Short mmCIF file of C-alpha atoms in Angstrom, two decimals:
data_model
loop_
_atom_site.label_atom_id
_atom_site.label_comp_id
_atom_site.label_asym_id
_atom_site.label_seq_id
_atom_site.Cartn_x
_atom_site.Cartn_y
_atom_site.Cartn_z
CA UNK A 246 0.00 0.00 0.00
CA UNK A 247 1.37 3.35 -1.12
CA UNK A 248 0.50 6.17 1.23
CA UNK A 249 0.41 9.78 0.02
CA UNK A 250 -0.09 12.92 2.00
CA UNK A 251 -2.27 15.56 0.37
CA UNK A 252 -2.96 17.57 3.50
CA UNK A 253 -3.04 21.25 2.59
CA UNK A 254 -3.30 20.53 -1.16
CA UNK A 255 -5.99 22.34 -3.14
CA UNK A 256 -7.99 20.44 -5.76
CA UNK A 257 -7.09 19.10 -8.25
CA UNK A 258 -3.68 18.34 -6.71
CA UNK A 259 -4.91 15.36 -4.64
CA UNK A 260 -6.37 13.83 -7.82
CA UNK A 261 -3.15 14.37 -9.77
CA UNK A 262 -0.92 13.00 -7.01
CA UNK A 263 -3.21 10.01 -6.54
CA UNK A 264 -3.13 9.17 -10.25
CA UNK A 265 0.64 9.29 -10.15
CA UNK A 266 0.75 7.04 -7.12
CA UNK A 267 -1.61 4.56 -8.80
CA UNK A 268 0.88 4.17 -11.63
CA UNK A 269 3.28 2.58 -9.17
CA UNK A 270 1.01 0.83 -6.68
CA UNK A 271 -2.19 -1.16 -6.80
CA UNK A 272 -3.36 0.11 -3.48
CA UNK A 273 -3.11 3.71 -2.44
CA UNK A 274 -4.11 5.48 0.72
CA UNK A 275 -4.53 9.24 0.38
CA UNK A 276 -4.72 11.67 3.26
CA UNK A 277 -6.77 14.79 2.57
CA UNK A 278 -8.06 17.52 4.84
CA UNK A 279 -11.50 18.24 3.43
CA UNK A 280 -14.69 16.49 2.34
CA UNK A 281 -14.68 18.13 -1.11
CA UNK A 282 -11.31 16.55 -1.91
CA UNK A 283 -12.65 13.10 -0.96
CA UNK A 284 -15.60 13.65 -3.29
CA UNK A 285 -13.27 14.57 -6.15
CA UNK A 286 -11.22 11.42 -5.50
CA UNK A 287 -14.35 9.27 -5.45
CA UNK A 288 -15.43 10.82 -8.76
CA UNK A 289 -12.03 10.01 -10.21
CA UNK A 290 -12.24 6.40 -9.09
CA UNK A 291 -15.73 6.16 -10.55
CA UNK A 292 -14.53 7.56 -13.86
CA UNK A 293 -11.42 5.46 -14.15
CA UNK A 294 -12.66 2.23 -12.64
CA UNK A 295 -11.51 0.84 -9.34
CA UNK A 296 -12.66 0.57 -5.80
CA UNK A 297 -12.67 3.41 -3.34
CA UNK A 298 -13.66 3.97 0.26
CA UNK A 299 -13.49 7.00 2.51
CA UNK A 300 -12.86 6.94 6.23
CA UNK A 301 -13.36 10.16 8.12
CA UNK A 302 -11.18 10.64 11.15
CA UNK A 303 -12.34 14.18 11.84
CA UNK A 304 -13.47 17.27 9.92
CA UNK A 305 -9.90 17.98 8.84
CA UNK A 306 -8.59 14.49 8.22
CA UNK A 307 -9.89 11.87 5.82
CA UNK A 308 -8.31 8.65 4.60
CA UNK A 309 -9.25 7.68 1.06
CA UNK A 310 -8.39 4.11 0.06
CA UNK A 311 -8.17 3.29 -3.63
CA UNK A 312 -7.78 -0.14 -5.09
CA UNK A 313 -6.72 -0.42 -8.71
CA UNK A 314 -8.77 -2.82 -10.76
CA UNK A 315 -6.74 -5.24 -12.87
CA UNK A 316 -5.61 -3.51 -16.08
CA UNK A 317 -8.21 -0.82 -15.73
CA UNK A 318 -7.11 2.16 -13.78
CA UNK A 319 -3.82 3.62 -14.87
CA UNK A 320 -1.44 2.34 -17.48
CA UNK A 321 2.21 3.15 -18.02
CA UNK A 322 1.32 5.87 -20.46
CA UNK A 323 1.45 9.48 -19.39
CA UNK A 324 -1.36 10.24 -17.02
CA UNK A 325 -2.85 12.83 -19.36
CA UNK A 326 -3.47 10.02 -21.85
CA UNK A 327 -5.81 8.06 -19.64
CA UNK A 328 -9.08 7.22 -21.31
CA UNK A 329 -11.31 4.55 -19.88
CA UNK A 330 -14.63 4.24 -21.64
CA UNK A 331 -16.95 3.73 -18.74
CA UNK A 332 -17.20 3.32 -15.03
CA UNK A 333 -16.06 -0.10 -13.92
CA UNK A 334 -16.97 0.07 -10.30
CA UNK A 335 -16.10 -3.06 -8.43
CA UNK A 336 -19.42 -3.17 -6.68
CA UNK A 337 -21.76 -5.86 -7.97
CA UNK A 338 -25.49 -5.45 -7.93
CA UNK A 339 -26.87 -8.96 -8.24
CA UNK A 340 -29.71 -9.75 -5.86
CA UNK A 341 -31.58 -6.48 -5.71
CA UNK A 342 -32.67 -5.16 -2.33
CA UNK A 343 -33.30 -1.80 -0.73
CA UNK A 344 -32.36 -0.32 2.61
CA UNK A 345 -34.91 1.68 4.59
CA UNK A 346 -33.88 3.98 7.47
CA UNK A 347 -36.66 5.58 9.47
CA UNK A 348 -34.45 6.95 12.22
CA UNK A 349 -31.06 8.50 12.74
CA UNK A 350 -30.42 5.67 15.18
CA UNK A 351 -30.18 1.90 14.91
CA UNK A 352 -32.23 0.06 17.49
CA UNK A 353 -33.71 1.52 20.65
CA UNK A 354 -31.02 1.60 23.31
CA UNK A 355 -28.70 4.33 24.54
CA UNK A 356 -28.74 7.25 22.08
CA UNK A 357 -24.98 7.42 21.76
CA UNK A 358 -24.66 3.74 20.95
CA UNK A 359 -27.67 3.79 18.61
CA UNK A 360 -26.15 6.64 16.60
CA UNK A 361 -22.81 4.90 16.46
CA UNK A 362 -24.54 1.76 15.21
CA UNK A 363 -26.28 3.47 12.29
CA UNK A 364 -23.01 5.15 11.32
CA UNK A 365 -21.29 1.81 11.39
CA UNK A 366 -24.21 0.24 9.50
CA UNK A 367 -23.95 2.71 6.61
CA UNK A 368 -20.18 2.38 6.47
CA UNK A 369 -20.48 -1.41 6.35
CA UNK A 370 -23.13 -1.05 3.67
CA UNK A 371 -20.61 0.67 1.39
CA UNK A 372 -18.35 -2.36 1.82
CA UNK A 373 -20.93 -4.95 0.80
CA UNK A 374 -20.28 -7.12 -2.24
CA UNK A 375 -23.82 -6.48 -3.35
CA UNK A 376 -25.00 -2.93 -2.91
CA UNK A 377 -28.67 -2.03 -2.47
CA UNK A 378 -30.63 -0.60 -5.38
CA UNK A 379 -31.88 2.23 -3.20
CA UNK A 380 -31.66 3.70 0.26
CA UNK A 381 -34.95 5.22 1.44
CA UNK A 382 -34.82 7.76 4.25
CA UNK A 383 -37.93 8.91 6.08
CA UNK A 384 -38.93 10.47 9.39
CA UNK A 385 -35.71 11.21 11.34
CA UNK A 386 -33.91 8.93 8.89
CA UNK A 387 -33.59 11.92 6.53
CA UNK A 388 -31.06 13.42 8.98
CA UNK A 389 -28.57 10.78 7.80
CA UNK A 390 -28.34 12.56 4.43
CA UNK A 391 -28.06 16.12 5.70
CA UNK A 392 -25.03 18.28 5.17
CA UNK A 393 -22.57 17.98 8.06
CA UNK A 394 -24.06 14.71 9.28
CA UNK A 395 -21.52 12.03 10.08
CA UNK A 396 -23.12 9.61 7.65
CA UNK A 397 -23.44 11.77 4.55
CA UNK A 398 -20.01 10.84 3.18
CA UNK A 399 -20.95 7.15 3.10
CA UNK A 400 -24.27 7.97 1.44
CA UNK A 401 -22.35 9.97 -1.16
CA UNK A 402 -20.15 6.97 -1.73
CA UNK A 403 -23.18 4.76 -2.25
CA UNK A 404 -24.69 7.29 -4.62
CA UNK A 405 -21.47 7.48 -6.61
CA UNK A 406 -21.65 3.71 -6.90
CA UNK A 407 -25.09 3.94 -8.47
CA UNK A 408 -27.34 3.56 -5.44
CA UNK A 409 -30.38 5.88 -5.43
CA UNK A 410 -30.61 7.78 -2.16
CA UNK A 411 -34.18 9.02 -1.63
CA UNK A 412 -35.31 11.30 1.20
CA UNK A 413 -38.96 11.83 2.14
CA UNK A 414 -39.95 15.38 1.09
CA UNK A 415 -42.79 15.68 3.60
CA UNK A 416 -40.44 14.76 6.44
CA UNK A 417 -37.80 17.25 5.27
CA UNK A 418 -40.46 19.98 5.13
CA UNK A 419 -41.77 19.08 8.56
CA UNK A 420 -38.34 19.26 10.17
CA UNK A 421 -37.44 22.34 8.10
CA UNK A 422 -34.25 20.82 6.68
CA UNK A 423 -35.06 20.58 2.95
CA UNK A 424 -32.22 22.94 2.00
CA UNK A 425 -29.70 20.90 3.96
CA UNK A 426 -30.28 17.63 2.12
CA UNK A 427 -26.94 17.02 0.50
CA UNK A 428 -27.28 13.67 -1.17
CA UNK A 429 -29.78 11.98 -3.46
CA UNK A 430 -33.26 13.09 -4.42
CA UNK A 431 -36.54 13.96 -2.70
CA UNK A 432 -39.27 11.35 -2.82
CA UNK A 433 -42.88 10.85 -1.71
CA UNK A 434 -45.03 8.20 -0.04
CA UNK A 435 -46.14 6.62 -3.31
CA UNK A 436 -42.56 5.94 -4.33
CA UNK A 437 -41.69 4.75 -0.83
CA UNK A 438 -44.51 2.20 -0.85
CA UNK A 439 -43.82 1.12 -4.40
CA UNK A 440 -40.17 0.45 -3.61
CA UNK A 441 -40.92 -1.37 -0.38
CA UNK A 442 -43.43 -3.50 -2.27
CA UNK A 443 -41.05 -4.34 -5.14
CA UNK A 444 -37.82 -5.09 -3.30
CA UNK A 445 -36.75 -7.13 -0.29
CA UNK A 446 -36.20 -4.56 2.48
CA UNK A 447 -33.21 -4.39 4.81
CA UNK A 448 -34.04 -2.21 7.80
CA UNK A 449 -31.56 -1.25 10.54
CA UNK A 450 -34.03 -1.39 13.42
CA UNK B 290 10.56 42.14 -13.10
CA UNK B 291 9.60 38.55 -13.63
CA UNK B 292 7.96 37.76 -10.34
CA UNK B 293 4.89 35.64 -10.39
CA UNK B 294 1.81 35.39 -8.25
CA UNK B 295 0.70 32.25 -6.50
CA UNK B 296 -2.56 30.83 -7.76
CA UNK B 297 -5.50 30.88 -5.36
CA UNK B 298 -8.38 30.45 -7.71
CA UNK B 299 -10.50 33.47 -8.74
CA UNK B 300 -14.19 32.79 -8.44
CA UNK B 301 -13.28 29.39 -7.09
CA UNK B 302 -12.56 31.23 -3.87
CA UNK B 303 -16.21 32.19 -3.54
CA UNK B 304 -17.97 31.00 -0.39
CA UNK B 305 -20.37 28.14 -1.20
CA UNK B 306 -23.95 29.14 -2.08
CA UNK B 307 -25.53 26.99 0.62
CA UNK B 308 -23.29 28.30 3.38
CA UNK B 309 -23.94 31.86 2.31
CA UNK B 310 -27.73 31.63 2.23
CA UNK B 311 -27.77 30.29 5.75
CA UNK B 312 -26.20 33.40 7.26
CA UNK B 313 -27.67 35.96 4.89
CA UNK B 314 -31.20 35.23 6.07
CA UNK B 315 -30.22 36.27 9.59
CA UNK B 316 -28.86 39.70 8.65
CA UNK B 317 -31.09 42.68 9.53
CA UNK B 318 -32.67 44.23 6.44
CA UNK B 319 -32.45 47.91 5.66
CA UNK B 320 -34.62 49.46 3.01
CA UNK B 321 -35.15 52.60 1.03
CA UNK B 322 -37.81 53.80 -1.37
CA UNK B 323 -35.00 54.41 -3.81
CA UNK B 324 -33.89 50.79 -3.77
CA UNK B 325 -35.09 49.10 -6.96
CA UNK B 326 -32.90 46.00 -6.82
CA UNK B 327 -31.28 44.93 -3.59
CA UNK B 328 -30.08 42.28 -1.28
CA UNK B 329 -33.26 40.19 -1.30
CA UNK B 330 -33.08 38.97 -4.91
CA UNK B 331 -29.48 37.70 -4.86
CA UNK B 332 -28.91 39.91 -7.89
CA UNK B 333 -25.46 40.89 -9.13
CA UNK B 334 -25.65 44.52 -8.07
CA UNK B 335 -27.87 47.00 -6.27
CA UNK B 336 -29.85 49.64 -8.16
CA UNK B 337 -30.97 52.90 -6.53
CA UNK B 338 -33.39 55.29 -8.21
CA UNK B 339 -32.23 58.90 -8.33
CA UNK B 340 -34.84 60.45 -10.63
CA UNK B 341 -37.59 59.04 -12.85
CA UNK B 342 -35.15 58.47 -15.65
CA UNK B 343 -31.92 57.83 -13.79
CA UNK B 344 -30.76 55.17 -11.36
CA UNK B 345 -27.30 54.22 -10.13
CA UNK B 346 -25.90 50.72 -10.00
CA UNK B 347 -23.61 49.92 -7.08
CA UNK B 348 -21.46 46.81 -7.05
CA UNK B 349 -18.18 45.41 -5.77
CA UNK B 350 -16.13 42.37 -6.64
CA UNK B 351 -12.62 41.23 -5.80
CA UNK B 352 -10.75 37.99 -5.44
CA UNK B 353 -7.44 36.22 -5.00
CA UNK B 354 -5.10 35.50 -7.90
CA UNK B 355 -6.22 32.99 -10.52
CA UNK B 356 -3.29 33.52 -12.91
CA UNK B 357 0.37 34.11 -12.09
CA UNK B 358 0.95 37.16 -14.33
CA UNK B 359 0.10 40.29 -12.26
CA UNK B 360 -0.88 42.44 -15.25
CA UNK B 361 -3.21 39.76 -16.61
CA UNK B 362 -4.65 39.18 -13.14
CA UNK B 363 -5.43 42.92 -12.87
CA UNK B 364 -7.21 42.89 -16.21
CA UNK B 365 -9.28 39.81 -15.38
CA UNK B 366 -10.26 40.93 -11.87
CA UNK B 367 -11.35 44.33 -13.19
CA UNK B 368 -13.26 42.82 -16.12
CA UNK B 369 -15.08 40.59 -13.68
CA UNK B 370 -15.96 43.45 -11.32
CA UNK B 371 -17.21 45.66 -14.16
CA UNK B 372 -19.32 42.79 -15.43
CA UNK B 373 -21.95 43.16 -12.71
CA UNK B 374 -22.93 46.56 -14.14
CA UNK B 375 -23.29 45.07 -17.61
CA UNK B 376 -25.31 42.15 -16.29
CA UNK B 377 -27.90 44.69 -15.08
CA UNK B 378 -27.96 46.32 -18.52
CA UNK B 379 -26.16 49.47 -17.36
CA UNK B 380 -23.10 51.50 -18.27
CA UNK B 381 -20.00 52.13 -16.16
CA UNK B 382 -19.59 55.56 -14.59
CA UNK B 383 -16.72 55.22 -12.12
CA UNK B 384 -14.63 52.69 -10.23
CA UNK B 385 -12.34 52.48 -7.20
CA UNK B 386 -9.59 49.95 -6.53
CA UNK B 387 -9.75 47.45 -3.66
CA UNK B 388 -6.31 46.06 -2.88
CA UNK B 389 -4.86 43.59 -0.39
CA UNK B 390 -1.11 43.10 -0.83
CA UNK B 391 1.60 41.36 1.22
CA UNK B 392 4.14 43.63 2.86
CA UNK B 393 7.10 41.54 1.69
CA UNK B 394 6.10 41.39 -2.01
CA UNK B 395 7.66 43.53 -4.72
CA UNK B 396 5.53 46.68 -5.13
CA UNK B 397 6.24 46.63 -8.88
CA UNK B 398 3.93 43.67 -9.01
CA UNK B 399 1.11 45.70 -7.49
CA UNK B 400 1.83 48.35 -10.09
CA UNK B 401 1.25 45.77 -12.83
CA UNK B 402 -2.00 44.64 -11.26
CA UNK B 403 -3.31 48.20 -11.00
CA UNK B 404 -2.20 48.97 -14.55
CA UNK B 405 -4.18 46.02 -15.89
CA UNK B 406 -7.25 47.07 -13.90
CA UNK B 407 -7.01 50.72 -14.95
CA UNK B 408 -6.82 49.78 -18.61
CA UNK B 409 -10.06 47.85 -18.31
CA UNK B 410 -11.84 50.69 -16.52
CA UNK B 411 -10.73 52.96 -19.34
CA UNK B 412 -11.94 50.52 -21.97
CA UNK B 413 -15.26 50.38 -20.12
CA UNK B 414 -15.58 54.15 -20.52
CA UNK B 415 -15.43 54.73 -16.79
CA UNK B 416 -13.26 56.93 -14.63
CA UNK B 417 -10.98 55.46 -11.96
CA UNK B 418 -11.29 57.66 -8.90
CA UNK B 419 -9.01 56.16 -6.25
CA UNK B 420 -9.22 53.20 -3.95
CA UNK B 421 -8.13 51.60 -0.72
CA UNK B 422 -5.26 49.23 -0.02
CA UNK B 423 -4.22 47.18 3.01
CA UNK B 424 -1.51 44.67 3.84
CA UNK B 425 -2.61 41.06 3.88
CA UNK B 426 -0.97 37.65 3.65
CA UNK B 427 -2.07 37.03 0.04
CA UNK B 428 -2.86 39.46 -2.80
CA UNK B 429 -6.47 40.27 -3.59
CA UNK B 430 -7.71 42.80 -6.09
CA UNK B 431 -10.95 44.11 -7.45
CA UNK B 432 -13.13 47.15 -8.01
CA UNK B 433 -16.02 48.93 -6.45
CA UNK B 434 -18.02 50.14 -9.44
CA UNK B 435 -20.78 52.70 -9.92
CA UNK B 436 -22.91 52.47 -13.03
CA UNK B 437 -25.85 54.28 -14.58
CA UNK B 438 -29.13 52.89 -15.89
CA UNK B 439 -32.65 53.96 -16.77
CA UNK B 440 -34.95 52.71 -13.97
CA UNK B 441 -37.31 51.08 -16.49
CA UNK B 442 -34.56 49.18 -18.26
CA UNK B 443 -33.06 47.16 -15.42
CA UNK B 444 -32.31 43.56 -16.34
CA UNK B 445 -32.97 41.32 -13.35
CA UNK B 446 -31.28 37.97 -13.00
CA UNK B 447 -34.43 36.07 -12.02
CA UNK B 448 -37.11 37.28 -14.40
CA UNK B 449 -37.09 34.78 -17.28
CA UNK B 450 -40.42 33.95 -18.94
CA UNK B 451 -41.95 30.77 -20.33
CA UNK B 452 -40.63 29.80 -23.80
CA UNK B 453 -37.76 32.30 -23.61
CA UNK B 454 -34.60 31.21 -25.36
CA UNK B 455 -31.31 31.10 -23.46
CA UNK B 456 -28.19 32.69 -24.93
CA UNK B 457 -24.65 32.43 -23.54
CA UNK B 458 -21.88 34.82 -24.62
CA UNK B 459 -18.56 33.26 -23.55
CA UNK B 460 -17.27 29.69 -23.50
CA UNK B 461 -17.37 27.85 -20.15
CA UNK B 462 -14.52 25.82 -18.68
CA UNK B 463 -12.20 28.68 -17.69
CA UNK B 464 -12.13 27.59 -14.03
CA UNK B 465 -11.00 24.09 -14.95
CA UNK B 466 -8.39 25.37 -17.42
CA UNK B 467 -6.80 28.03 -15.20
CA UNK B 468 -6.58 25.57 -12.31
CA UNK B 469 -5.24 22.71 -14.44
CA UNK B 470 -2.76 25.08 -16.08
CA UNK B 471 -1.44 26.21 -12.72
CA UNK B 472 -0.44 22.63 -11.93
CA UNK B 473 0.99 21.97 -15.38
CA UNK B 474 -1.89 19.85 -16.69
CA UNK B 475 -3.33 22.14 -19.36
CA UNK B 476 -1.71 23.57 -22.49
CA UNK B 477 -0.62 27.13 -23.10
CA UNK B 478 -3.11 27.31 -25.94
CA UNK B 479 -6.07 26.40 -23.73
CA UNK B 480 -4.87 28.82 -21.09
CA UNK B 481 -4.75 31.66 -23.63
CA UNK B 482 -8.22 30.73 -24.82
CA UNK B 483 -9.54 30.91 -21.26
CA UNK B 484 -7.79 34.15 -20.33
CA UNK B 485 -8.81 35.79 -23.60
CA UNK B 486 -12.46 35.22 -22.64
CA UNK B 487 -11.84 36.27 -19.04
CA UNK B 488 -10.44 39.66 -20.05
CA UNK B 489 -13.18 40.40 -22.58
CA UNK B 490 -15.56 43.02 -21.21
CA UNK B 491 -19.24 42.11 -21.21
CA UNK B 492 -19.73 45.72 -22.29
CA UNK B 493 -19.94 44.78 -25.95
CA UNK B 494 -22.74 42.31 -25.29
CA UNK B 495 -24.56 44.66 -22.90
CA UNK B 496 -24.58 47.49 -25.44
CA UNK B 497 -26.44 45.24 -27.88
CA UNK B 498 -28.95 43.59 -25.57
CA UNK B 499 -30.49 46.81 -24.22
CA UNK B 500 -32.33 47.19 -27.53
CA UNK B 501 -34.00 43.77 -27.37
CA UNK B 502 -36.70 42.00 -25.35
CA UNK B 503 -34.30 40.43 -22.90
CA UNK B 504 -36.33 39.33 -19.89
CA UNK B 505 -33.47 38.29 -17.67
CA UNK B 506 -29.70 38.56 -17.64
CA UNK B 507 -26.88 37.50 -15.35
CA UNK B 508 -23.15 36.96 -15.65
CA UNK B 509 -21.92 33.41 -15.22
CA UNK B 510 -19.41 33.39 -12.37
CA UNK B 511 -18.72 31.37 -9.24
CA UNK B 512 -21.83 29.19 -9.18
CA UNK B 513 -21.16 27.93 -12.71
CA UNK B 514 -23.61 27.81 -15.62
CA UNK B 515 -25.88 25.46 -13.65
CA UNK B 516 -26.03 27.63 -10.54
CA UNK B 517 -26.64 30.88 -12.36
CA UNK B 518 -29.25 29.34 -14.65
CA UNK B 519 -31.10 27.92 -11.63
CA UNK B 520 -31.02 31.39 -10.08
CA UNK B 521 -32.56 32.76 -13.27
CA UNK B 522 -35.30 30.11 -13.29
CA UNK B 523 -36.05 31.12 -9.69
CA UNK B 524 -37.97 27.92 -9.01
CA UNK B 525 -40.77 29.18 -11.29
CA UNK B 526 -39.61 27.50 -14.50
CA UNK B 527 -37.35 24.72 -15.72
CA UNK B 528 -34.91 24.75 -18.62
CA UNK B 529 -33.69 22.38 -21.30
CA UNK B 530 -30.13 22.97 -22.40
CA UNK B 531 -28.25 21.27 -25.23
CA UNK B 532 -24.64 20.38 -24.60
CA UNK B 533 -23.62 20.41 -28.26
CA UNK B 534 -24.81 24.02 -28.41
CA UNK B 535 -22.95 25.19 -25.31
CA UNK B 536 -19.65 26.88 -26.10
CA UNK B 537 -16.83 25.43 -24.01
CA UNK B 538 -13.05 25.31 -24.10
CA UNK B 539 -12.27 22.00 -25.78
CA UNK B 540 -9.43 21.09 -23.47
CA UNK B 541 -11.56 21.77 -20.40
CA UNK B 542 -13.70 18.83 -21.48
CA UNK B 543 -10.63 16.60 -21.60
CA UNK B 544 -9.49 17.84 -18.18
CA UNK B 545 -12.96 17.24 -16.74
CA UNK B 546 -12.84 13.66 -18.02
CA UNK B 547 -9.67 13.17 -16.03
CA UNK B 548 -11.17 14.74 -12.92
CA UNK B 549 -8.79 17.69 -13.04
CA UNK B 550 -11.52 19.64 -11.36
CA UNK B 551 -11.76 22.23 -8.66
CA UNK B 552 -13.14 22.30 -5.15
CA UNK B 553 -15.51 25.07 -6.21
CA UNK B 554 -16.92 22.83 -8.93
CA UNK B 555 -17.56 20.04 -6.45
CA UNK B 556 -19.20 22.49 -4.04
CA UNK B 557 -21.52 23.57 -6.86
CA UNK B 558 -22.23 19.93 -7.67
CA UNK B 559 -23.15 19.23 -4.04
CA UNK B 560 -25.43 22.22 -4.02
CA UNK B 561 -27.17 21.91 -7.38
CA UNK B 562 -26.97 18.30 -8.58
CA UNK B 563 -30.40 17.38 -7.19
CA UNK B 564 -31.88 19.97 -9.56
CA UNK B 565 -30.01 18.82 -12.66
CA UNK B 566 -30.79 15.83 -14.86
CA UNK B 567 -28.05 14.85 -17.27
CA UNK B 568 -29.55 12.92 -20.18
CA UNK B 569 -26.16 12.78 -21.92
CA UNK B 570 -24.91 10.54 -19.09
CA UNK B 571 -21.50 12.07 -19.67
CA UNK B 572 -19.62 12.93 -16.53
CA UNK B 573 -17.47 15.66 -18.13
CA UNK B 574 -20.60 17.52 -19.23
CA UNK B 575 -21.62 17.90 -15.60
CA UNK B 576 -18.18 19.08 -14.54
CA UNK B 577 -18.35 21.82 -17.16
CA UNK B 578 -21.74 23.15 -16.15
CA UNK B 579 -20.71 23.17 -12.46
CA UNK B 580 -17.34 24.78 -13.24
CA UNK B 581 -16.98 28.14 -11.45
CA UNK B 582 -16.20 30.86 -13.98
CA UNK B 583 -14.03 33.85 -13.31
CA UNK B 584 -15.28 36.76 -15.38
CA UNK B 585 -17.66 34.57 -17.36
CA UNK B 586 -20.06 35.60 -20.09
CA UNK B 587 -23.62 36.83 -19.93
CA UNK B 588 -26.52 34.39 -19.75
CA UNK B 589 -29.58 35.93 -21.39
CA UNK B 590 -33.22 34.93 -21.43
CA UNK B 591 -34.88 36.45 -24.49
CA UNK B 592 -38.31 36.18 -26.11
CA UNK B 593 -38.62 33.64 -28.94
CA UNK B 594 -39.57 36.40 -31.33
CA UNK B 595 -36.40 38.42 -30.88
CA UNK B 596 -33.95 35.56 -30.50
CA UNK B 597 -32.66 35.40 -34.06
CA UNK B 598 -32.23 39.14 -34.43
CA UNK B 599 -30.46 39.41 -31.09
CA UNK B 600 -28.08 36.59 -31.98
CA UNK B 601 -27.24 38.25 -35.27
CA UNK B 602 -26.77 41.64 -33.62
CA UNK B 603 -24.42 40.12 -31.03
CA UNK B 604 -22.38 38.39 -33.69
CA UNK B 605 -22.27 41.65 -35.70
CA UNK B 606 -20.86 43.39 -32.64
CA UNK B 607 -18.11 40.79 -32.45
CA UNK B 608 -19.58 39.02 -29.42
CA UNK B 609 -19.46 35.22 -29.49
CA UNK B 610 -22.99 34.18 -28.63
CA UNK B 611 -24.74 30.82 -28.70
CA UNK B 612 -28.33 29.70 -28.30
CA UNK B 613 -27.98 27.01 -25.65
CA UNK B 614 -31.50 26.14 -24.54
CA UNK B 615 -35.02 27.10 -23.63
CA UNK B 616 -37.14 28.04 -20.63
CA UNK B 617 -39.96 25.53 -20.21
CA UNK B 618 -42.77 24.88 -17.75
CA UNK B 619 -41.60 23.80 -14.33
CA UNK B 620 -41.00 20.07 -14.07
CA UNK B 621 -39.45 17.92 -11.37
CA UNK B 622 -35.88 19.05 -12.09
CA UNK B 623 -34.60 22.55 -12.74
CA UNK B 624 -32.26 21.86 -15.64
CA UNK B 625 -32.24 18.97 -18.10
CA UNK B 626 -29.13 18.59 -20.23
CA UNK B 627 -29.56 16.95 -23.62
CA UNK B 628 -26.86 16.10 -26.15
#
């Protein structure tokens, strides 16, 4: 694993340095100091093919892990010559299912633990061999996709991998947070029911 | 003197639209009967009525360095600041310099910056009447500009009408190119193409459009084509735009494909992507419409009837102008991008 330090680097430097590192190593860990830089790295991985995951240590420190897919990511040619026709994300989507979160917590125990559990749940979800088709968020579940929430980076990652993230519009209105929804699209009860009817549902409850 | 400036990213340095809205709503409002366009509409400049046939436009813009050549930086920053007057449909009356400059830098460099700015004020037909400068850790430069306009001829940035056609006057992609160039990933040719557009005054377009039924006008800057178009649609309408009609710097498309993109572009994507549907399915297309522009062109919303004549008049005046899309009835997304 090649480790590169991009702390203090403005975009697109982290992307450029990461591409260079991927010419030499199959696995690269990149340190960046802001969420935007992680999003640009995820976009790059999505464009070039390969697997990527983001681990947030705190607001100013993120670890981005990139795994080069065999023969797909970067060749020996100059990095400006890279052209890969389409996204070759490593995630498979075989047995379709959806994930439904109706709360910003997982289970009904101590609040602190319950919040930690849902965070861990969504992180683990990004690591699954088979990703869900959709993640539906309603009631307090919509808070998982709000700007500055601890879970939004993982939801972004899922979205980048082709998972539809859908937040209940009525709920967002009710809690007055519509403008803070940072990931996915707004949905309604008809779509929620239709999706729950069509797919097997995984629910962190 | 061959000293160069460090690159800090022009309009890329703008504070994100979401962050800004959050605090702006909490600021106490002042008002005046003279105020025709103000704070509340997120317009490019304020307009204050003096008499029945005269109003003044007040605006200010400045930013950190986006190119390393001080003279070029001065020209671009001034062109961008003057643009807000043109986006309202007005003419430039006067301007003052705003300068932040490090104590330990060569003052000659500041001289070059101010020379570039002064030349643009002159070209705009305005008079440069002074300014204010302070020491700061990084250079910043811009202008406070006063313009004139007839109170009945103000072009708002959020007044487009159903079936209006959308016209754009400069190529997009300058944010991507200047940033990529600064790290050695874009060619000299593309850089010249971008900076040529960035130092072209929107004056020449503004002088033409005042004679036509332009319902809405804005200059495309930090929020990218997508952000400024959404502002124009104001939640009342939607728009279809056609990527093969949108002028862009060819190499910016290649850079976008390789993710040589800016933080500002990603911030715009985070803010606007839930209102944009990309039928082309091409990633680079999205990067271009979210790309923050420094001193970008004018985006115009004009009646169907006058579209052809306006386009011809713009081209006659030497302004590059393209019909890029149409205002349609509101649907579930704000902007749909077709091929």
